[in-house]
PDB file of C-alpha atoms in Angstrom:
ATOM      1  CA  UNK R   1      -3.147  43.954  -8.520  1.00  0.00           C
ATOM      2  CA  UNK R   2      -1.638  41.074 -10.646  1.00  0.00           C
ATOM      3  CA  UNK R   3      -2.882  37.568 -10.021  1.00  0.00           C
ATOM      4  CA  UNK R   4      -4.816  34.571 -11.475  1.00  0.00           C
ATOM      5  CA  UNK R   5      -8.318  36.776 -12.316  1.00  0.00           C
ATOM      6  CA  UNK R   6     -10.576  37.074 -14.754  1.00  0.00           C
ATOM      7  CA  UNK R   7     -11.237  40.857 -13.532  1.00  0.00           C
ATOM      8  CA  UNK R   8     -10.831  43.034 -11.261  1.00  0.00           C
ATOM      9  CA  UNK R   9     -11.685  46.801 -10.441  1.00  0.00           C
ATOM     10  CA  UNK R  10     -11.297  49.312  -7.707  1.00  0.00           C
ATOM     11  CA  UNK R  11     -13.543  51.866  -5.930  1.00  0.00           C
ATOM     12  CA  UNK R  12     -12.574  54.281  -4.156  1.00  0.00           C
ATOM     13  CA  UNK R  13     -14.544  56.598  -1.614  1.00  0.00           C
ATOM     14  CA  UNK R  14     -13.899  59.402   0.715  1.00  0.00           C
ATOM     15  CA  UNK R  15     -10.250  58.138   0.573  1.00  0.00           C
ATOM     16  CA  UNK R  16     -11.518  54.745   0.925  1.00  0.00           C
ATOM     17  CA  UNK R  17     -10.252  52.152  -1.652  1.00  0.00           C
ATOM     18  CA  UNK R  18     -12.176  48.752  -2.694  1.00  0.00           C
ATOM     19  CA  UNK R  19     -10.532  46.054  -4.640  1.00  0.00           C
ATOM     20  CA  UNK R  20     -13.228  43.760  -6.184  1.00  0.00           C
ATOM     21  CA  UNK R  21     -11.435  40.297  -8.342  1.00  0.00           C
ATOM     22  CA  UNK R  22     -13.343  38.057 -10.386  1.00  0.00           C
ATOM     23  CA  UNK R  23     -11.698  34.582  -9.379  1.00  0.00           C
ATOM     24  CA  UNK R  24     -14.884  32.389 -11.137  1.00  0.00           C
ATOM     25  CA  UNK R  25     -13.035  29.375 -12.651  1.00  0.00           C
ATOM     26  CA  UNK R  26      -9.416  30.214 -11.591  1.00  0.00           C
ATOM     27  CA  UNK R  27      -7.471  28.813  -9.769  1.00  0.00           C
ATOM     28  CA  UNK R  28      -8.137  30.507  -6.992  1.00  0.00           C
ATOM     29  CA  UNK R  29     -11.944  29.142  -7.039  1.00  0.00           C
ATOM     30  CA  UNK R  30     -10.284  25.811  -7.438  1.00  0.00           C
ATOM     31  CA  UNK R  31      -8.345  26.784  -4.068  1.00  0.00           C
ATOM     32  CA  UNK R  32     -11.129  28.784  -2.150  1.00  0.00           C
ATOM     33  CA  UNK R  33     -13.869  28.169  -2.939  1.00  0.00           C
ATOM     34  CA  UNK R  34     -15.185  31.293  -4.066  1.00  0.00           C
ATOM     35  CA  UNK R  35     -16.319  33.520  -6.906  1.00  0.00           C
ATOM     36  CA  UNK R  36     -15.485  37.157  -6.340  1.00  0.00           C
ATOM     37  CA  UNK R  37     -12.925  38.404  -3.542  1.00  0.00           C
ATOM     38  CA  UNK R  38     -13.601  41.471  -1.881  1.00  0.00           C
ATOM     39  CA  UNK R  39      -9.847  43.041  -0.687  1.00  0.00           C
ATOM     40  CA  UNK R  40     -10.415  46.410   1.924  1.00  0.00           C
ATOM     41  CA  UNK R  41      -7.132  48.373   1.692  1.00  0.00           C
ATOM     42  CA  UNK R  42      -7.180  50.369   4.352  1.00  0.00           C
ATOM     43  CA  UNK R  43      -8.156  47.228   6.707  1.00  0.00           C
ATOM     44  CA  UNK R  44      -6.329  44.866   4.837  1.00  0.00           C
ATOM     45  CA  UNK R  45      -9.245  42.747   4.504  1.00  0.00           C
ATOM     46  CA  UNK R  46     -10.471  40.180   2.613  1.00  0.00           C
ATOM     47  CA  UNK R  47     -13.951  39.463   2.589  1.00  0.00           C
ATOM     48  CA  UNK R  48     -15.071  36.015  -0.016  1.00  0.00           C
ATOM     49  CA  UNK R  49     -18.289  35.297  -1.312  1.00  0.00           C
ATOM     50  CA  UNK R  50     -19.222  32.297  -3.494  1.00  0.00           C
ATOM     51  CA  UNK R  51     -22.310  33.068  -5.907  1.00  0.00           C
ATOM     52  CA  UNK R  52     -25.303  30.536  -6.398  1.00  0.00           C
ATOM     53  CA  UNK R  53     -28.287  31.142  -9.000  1.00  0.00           C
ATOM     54  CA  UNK R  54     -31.732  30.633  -7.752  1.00  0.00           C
ATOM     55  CA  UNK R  55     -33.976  28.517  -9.487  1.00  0.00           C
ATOM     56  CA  UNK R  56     -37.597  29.739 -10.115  1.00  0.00           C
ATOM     57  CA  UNK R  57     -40.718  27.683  -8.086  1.00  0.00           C
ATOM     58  CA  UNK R  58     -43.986  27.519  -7.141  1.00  0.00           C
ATOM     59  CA  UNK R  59     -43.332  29.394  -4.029  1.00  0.00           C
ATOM     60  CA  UNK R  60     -40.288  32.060  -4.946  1.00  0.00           C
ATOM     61  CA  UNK R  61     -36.957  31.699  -5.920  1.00  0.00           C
ATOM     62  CA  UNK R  62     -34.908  28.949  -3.959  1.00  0.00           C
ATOM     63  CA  UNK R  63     -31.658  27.178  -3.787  1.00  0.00           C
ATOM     64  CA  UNK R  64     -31.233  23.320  -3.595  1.00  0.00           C
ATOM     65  CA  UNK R  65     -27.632  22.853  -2.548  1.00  0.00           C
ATOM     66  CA  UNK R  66     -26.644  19.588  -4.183  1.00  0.00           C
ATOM     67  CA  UNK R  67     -23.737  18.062  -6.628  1.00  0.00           C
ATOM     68  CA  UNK R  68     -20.171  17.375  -6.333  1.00  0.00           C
ATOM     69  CA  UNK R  69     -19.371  20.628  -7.748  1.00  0.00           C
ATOM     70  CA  UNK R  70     -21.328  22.284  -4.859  1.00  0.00           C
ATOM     71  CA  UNK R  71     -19.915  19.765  -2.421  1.00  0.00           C
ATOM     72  CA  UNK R  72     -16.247  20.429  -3.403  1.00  0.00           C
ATOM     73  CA  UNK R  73     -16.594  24.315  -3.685  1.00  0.00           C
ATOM     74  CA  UNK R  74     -17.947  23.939  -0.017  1.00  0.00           C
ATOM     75  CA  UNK R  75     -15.515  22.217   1.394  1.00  0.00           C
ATOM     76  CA  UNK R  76     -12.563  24.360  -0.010  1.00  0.00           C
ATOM     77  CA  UNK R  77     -14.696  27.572   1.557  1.00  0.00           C
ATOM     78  CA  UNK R  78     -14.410  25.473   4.906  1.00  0.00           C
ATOM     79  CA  UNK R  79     -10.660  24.920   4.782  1.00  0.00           C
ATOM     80  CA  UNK R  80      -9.860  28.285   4.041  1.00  0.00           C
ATOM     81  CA  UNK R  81     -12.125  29.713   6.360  1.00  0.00           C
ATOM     82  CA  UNK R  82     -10.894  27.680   8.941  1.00  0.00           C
ATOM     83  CA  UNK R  83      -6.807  28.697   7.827  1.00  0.00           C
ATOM     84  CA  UNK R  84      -7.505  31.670   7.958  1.00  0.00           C
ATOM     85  CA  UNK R  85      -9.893  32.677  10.585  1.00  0.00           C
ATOM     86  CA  UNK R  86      -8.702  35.615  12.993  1.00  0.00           C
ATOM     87  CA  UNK R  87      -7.039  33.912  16.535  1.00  0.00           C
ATOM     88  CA  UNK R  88      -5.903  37.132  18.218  1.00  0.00           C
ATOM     89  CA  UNK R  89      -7.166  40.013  19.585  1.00  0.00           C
ATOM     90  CA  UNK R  90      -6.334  43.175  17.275  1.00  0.00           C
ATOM     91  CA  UNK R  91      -4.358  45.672  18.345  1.00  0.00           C
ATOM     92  CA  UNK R  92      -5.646  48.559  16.576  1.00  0.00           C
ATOM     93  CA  UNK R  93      -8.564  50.019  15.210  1.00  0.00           C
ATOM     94  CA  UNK R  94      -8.126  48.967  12.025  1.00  0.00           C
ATOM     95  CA  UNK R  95      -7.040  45.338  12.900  1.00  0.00           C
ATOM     96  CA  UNK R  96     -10.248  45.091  14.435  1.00  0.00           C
ATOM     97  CA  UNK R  97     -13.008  43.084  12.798  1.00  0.00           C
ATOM     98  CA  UNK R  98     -17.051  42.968  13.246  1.00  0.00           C
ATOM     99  CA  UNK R  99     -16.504  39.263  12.323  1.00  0.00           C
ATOM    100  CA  UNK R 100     -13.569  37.486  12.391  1.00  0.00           C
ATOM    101  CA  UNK R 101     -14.905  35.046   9.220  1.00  0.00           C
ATOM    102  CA  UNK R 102     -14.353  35.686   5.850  1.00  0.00           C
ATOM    103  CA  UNK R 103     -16.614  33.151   3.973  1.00  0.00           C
ATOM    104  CA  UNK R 104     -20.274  34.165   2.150  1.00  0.00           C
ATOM    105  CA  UNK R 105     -22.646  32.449  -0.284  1.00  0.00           C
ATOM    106  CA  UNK R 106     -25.124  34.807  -2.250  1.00  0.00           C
ATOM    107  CA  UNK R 107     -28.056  33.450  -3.439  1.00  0.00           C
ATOM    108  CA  UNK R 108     -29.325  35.551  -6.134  1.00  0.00           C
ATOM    109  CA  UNK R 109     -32.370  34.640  -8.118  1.00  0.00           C
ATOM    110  CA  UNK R 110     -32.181  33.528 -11.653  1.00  0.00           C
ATOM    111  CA  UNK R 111     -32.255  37.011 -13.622  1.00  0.00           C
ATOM    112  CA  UNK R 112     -31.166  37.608 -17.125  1.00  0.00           C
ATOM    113  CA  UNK R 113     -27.578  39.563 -16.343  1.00  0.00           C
ATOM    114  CA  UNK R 114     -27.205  42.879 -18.006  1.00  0.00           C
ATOM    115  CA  UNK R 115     -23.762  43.489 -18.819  1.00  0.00           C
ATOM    116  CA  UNK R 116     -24.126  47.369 -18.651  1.00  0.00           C
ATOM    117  CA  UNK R 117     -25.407  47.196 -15.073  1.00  0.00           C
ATOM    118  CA  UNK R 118     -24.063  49.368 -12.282  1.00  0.00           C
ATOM    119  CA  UNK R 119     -25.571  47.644  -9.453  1.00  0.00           C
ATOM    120  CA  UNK R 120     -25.146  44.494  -7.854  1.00  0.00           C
ATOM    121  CA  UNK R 121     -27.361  42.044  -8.182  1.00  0.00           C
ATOM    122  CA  UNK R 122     -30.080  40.900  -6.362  1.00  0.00           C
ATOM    123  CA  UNK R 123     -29.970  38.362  -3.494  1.00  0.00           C
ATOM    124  CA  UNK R 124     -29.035  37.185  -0.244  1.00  0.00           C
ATOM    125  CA  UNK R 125     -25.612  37.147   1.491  1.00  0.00           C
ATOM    126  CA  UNK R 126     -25.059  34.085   4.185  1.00  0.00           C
ATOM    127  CA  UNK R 127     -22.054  33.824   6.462  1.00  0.00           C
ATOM    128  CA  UNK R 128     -20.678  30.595   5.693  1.00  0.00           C
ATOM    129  CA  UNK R 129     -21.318  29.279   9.871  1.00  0.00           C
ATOM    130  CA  UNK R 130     -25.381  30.419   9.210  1.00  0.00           C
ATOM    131  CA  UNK R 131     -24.857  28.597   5.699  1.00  0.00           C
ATOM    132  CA  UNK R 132     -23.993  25.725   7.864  1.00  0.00           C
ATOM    133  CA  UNK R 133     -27.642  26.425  10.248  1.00  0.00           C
ATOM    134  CA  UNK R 134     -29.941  26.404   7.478  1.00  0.00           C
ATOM    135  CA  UNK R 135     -28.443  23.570   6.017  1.00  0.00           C
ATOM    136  CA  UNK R 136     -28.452  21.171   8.958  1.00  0.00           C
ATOM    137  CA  UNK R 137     -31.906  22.661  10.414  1.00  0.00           C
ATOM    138  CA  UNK R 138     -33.415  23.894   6.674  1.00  0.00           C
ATOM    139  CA  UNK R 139     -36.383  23.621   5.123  1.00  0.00           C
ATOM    140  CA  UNK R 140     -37.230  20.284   2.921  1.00  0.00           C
ATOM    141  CA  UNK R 141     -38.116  19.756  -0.502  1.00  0.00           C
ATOM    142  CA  UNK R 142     -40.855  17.340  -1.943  1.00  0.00           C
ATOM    143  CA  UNK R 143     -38.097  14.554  -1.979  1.00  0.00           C
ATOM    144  CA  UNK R 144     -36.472  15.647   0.938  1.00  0.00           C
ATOM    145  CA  UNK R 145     -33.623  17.697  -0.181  1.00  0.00           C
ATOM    146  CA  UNK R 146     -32.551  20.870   1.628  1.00  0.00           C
ATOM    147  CA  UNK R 147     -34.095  23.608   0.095  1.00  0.00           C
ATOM    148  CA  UNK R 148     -32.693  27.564   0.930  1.00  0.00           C
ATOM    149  CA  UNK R 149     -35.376  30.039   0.352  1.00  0.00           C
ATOM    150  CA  UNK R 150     -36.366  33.708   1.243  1.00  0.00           C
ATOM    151  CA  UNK R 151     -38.797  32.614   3.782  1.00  0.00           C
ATOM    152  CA  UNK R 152     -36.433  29.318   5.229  1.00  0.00           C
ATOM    153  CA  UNK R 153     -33.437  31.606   5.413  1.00  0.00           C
ATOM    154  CA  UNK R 154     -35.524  33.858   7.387  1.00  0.00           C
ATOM    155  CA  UNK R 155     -32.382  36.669   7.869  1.00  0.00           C
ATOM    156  CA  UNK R 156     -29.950  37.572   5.662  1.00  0.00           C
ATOM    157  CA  UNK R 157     -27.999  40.320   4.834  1.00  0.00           C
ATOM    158  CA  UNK R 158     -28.756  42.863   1.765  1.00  0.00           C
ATOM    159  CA  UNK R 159     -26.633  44.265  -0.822  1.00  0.00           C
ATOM    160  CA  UNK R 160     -26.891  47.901   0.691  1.00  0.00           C
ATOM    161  CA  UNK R 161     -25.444  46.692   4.618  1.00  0.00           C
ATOM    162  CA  UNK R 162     -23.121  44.259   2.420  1.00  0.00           C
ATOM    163  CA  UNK R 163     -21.499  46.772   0.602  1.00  0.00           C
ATOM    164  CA  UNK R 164     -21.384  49.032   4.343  1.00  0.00           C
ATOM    165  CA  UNK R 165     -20.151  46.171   6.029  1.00  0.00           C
ATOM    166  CA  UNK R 166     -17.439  45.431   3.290  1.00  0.00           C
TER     167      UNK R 166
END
C-alpha cells in the first residue's frame, strides 16, 4: 500500500490479511479524523479509530474532551462517517457487516510507550454514535466539563474483541 502514512504493516492469519496505517498528522487525519486505519482485505473493510491519552486523577484515568483540536478532529470523524456509512443491504457474506459504522475513539491511559512492544495498548474502544451518548448524557467534572472515565463509560469494547471484531 502506497499513500500519505507515516507507517503501515500487515498481518496475516489463517489466510487472513490485516493492513494497519499510521495516518497521525497526515493528511489523511487532517481529512478523517483519525489516527490509525484498520483496512480488512478479505472484507474490504475499513475500520478508523482516533487515539486520545488519558490523563491521571484522583479517581482513575479519564478523558476531558475539550479544544479546537479535539473539536475539529471530531467533526471530520462525523463527516466521514456519515459519507461513508453503509445504505444497502449486502449481498454476500462478505459484504455483510456487524456494524455498518466505521468511526472509534480509544481512550488509553497515559503510559510511558515502549517502542519494542508487541501488544496494543491499553484502553477503551467507543463507537463514534456511543462517543456521542456519553458525551451528551456523561459524567461532569468539578467545573462542569464532560469527563469520560472507566466507570462513566460504563461499556466498552477491549483490545482482545477489537482485534476479533476487526
Amino acid at each position: 500500500l502506497r499513500g500519505p502514512f507515516i507507517g503501515a504493516t500487515s498481518f496475516k492469519y489463517r489466510g487472513e490479511a490485516l493492513t494497519v496505517m499510521n495516518a497521525n498528522r497526515t493528511s489523511l487525519e487532517h481529512t478523517l479524523g483519525v489516527d490509525l486505519l484498520y483496512y480488512h482485505h478479505r472484507y474490504r473493510s475499513f475500520v478508523f479509530v482516533q487515539y486520545k491519552r488519558m490523563t491521571p486523577s484522583r479517581d482513575g484515568p479519564v478523558f476531558r474532551p475539550q479544544g479546537a483540536t479535539y473539536h475539529a478532529e471530531l467533526a471530520r470523524m462525523r463527516e466521514a462517517d456519515e459519507a461513508t456509512r453503509l445504505t444497502t443491504a449486502p449481498l454476500t457474506p462478505d459484504d455483510y457487516r456487524l456494524w455498518p459504522r466505521a468511526f472509534f475513539f480509544k481512550l488509553c491511559p497515559d503510559v510511558e510507550l515502549d517502542a519494542d512492544a508487541t501488544q496494543l495498548i491499553k484502553g477503551m474502544y467507543l463507537p463514534l454514535d456511543y462517543w456521542d451518548v456519553l458525551s451528551a448524557a456523561g459524567e461532569r467534572g468539578p467545573r462542569g466539563g464532560i469527563v469520560i472515565s472507566y466507570d462513566s463509560a460504563r461499556r466498552w469494547i477491549n483490545n482482545t474483541l477489537f482485534v476479533e471484531l476487526v
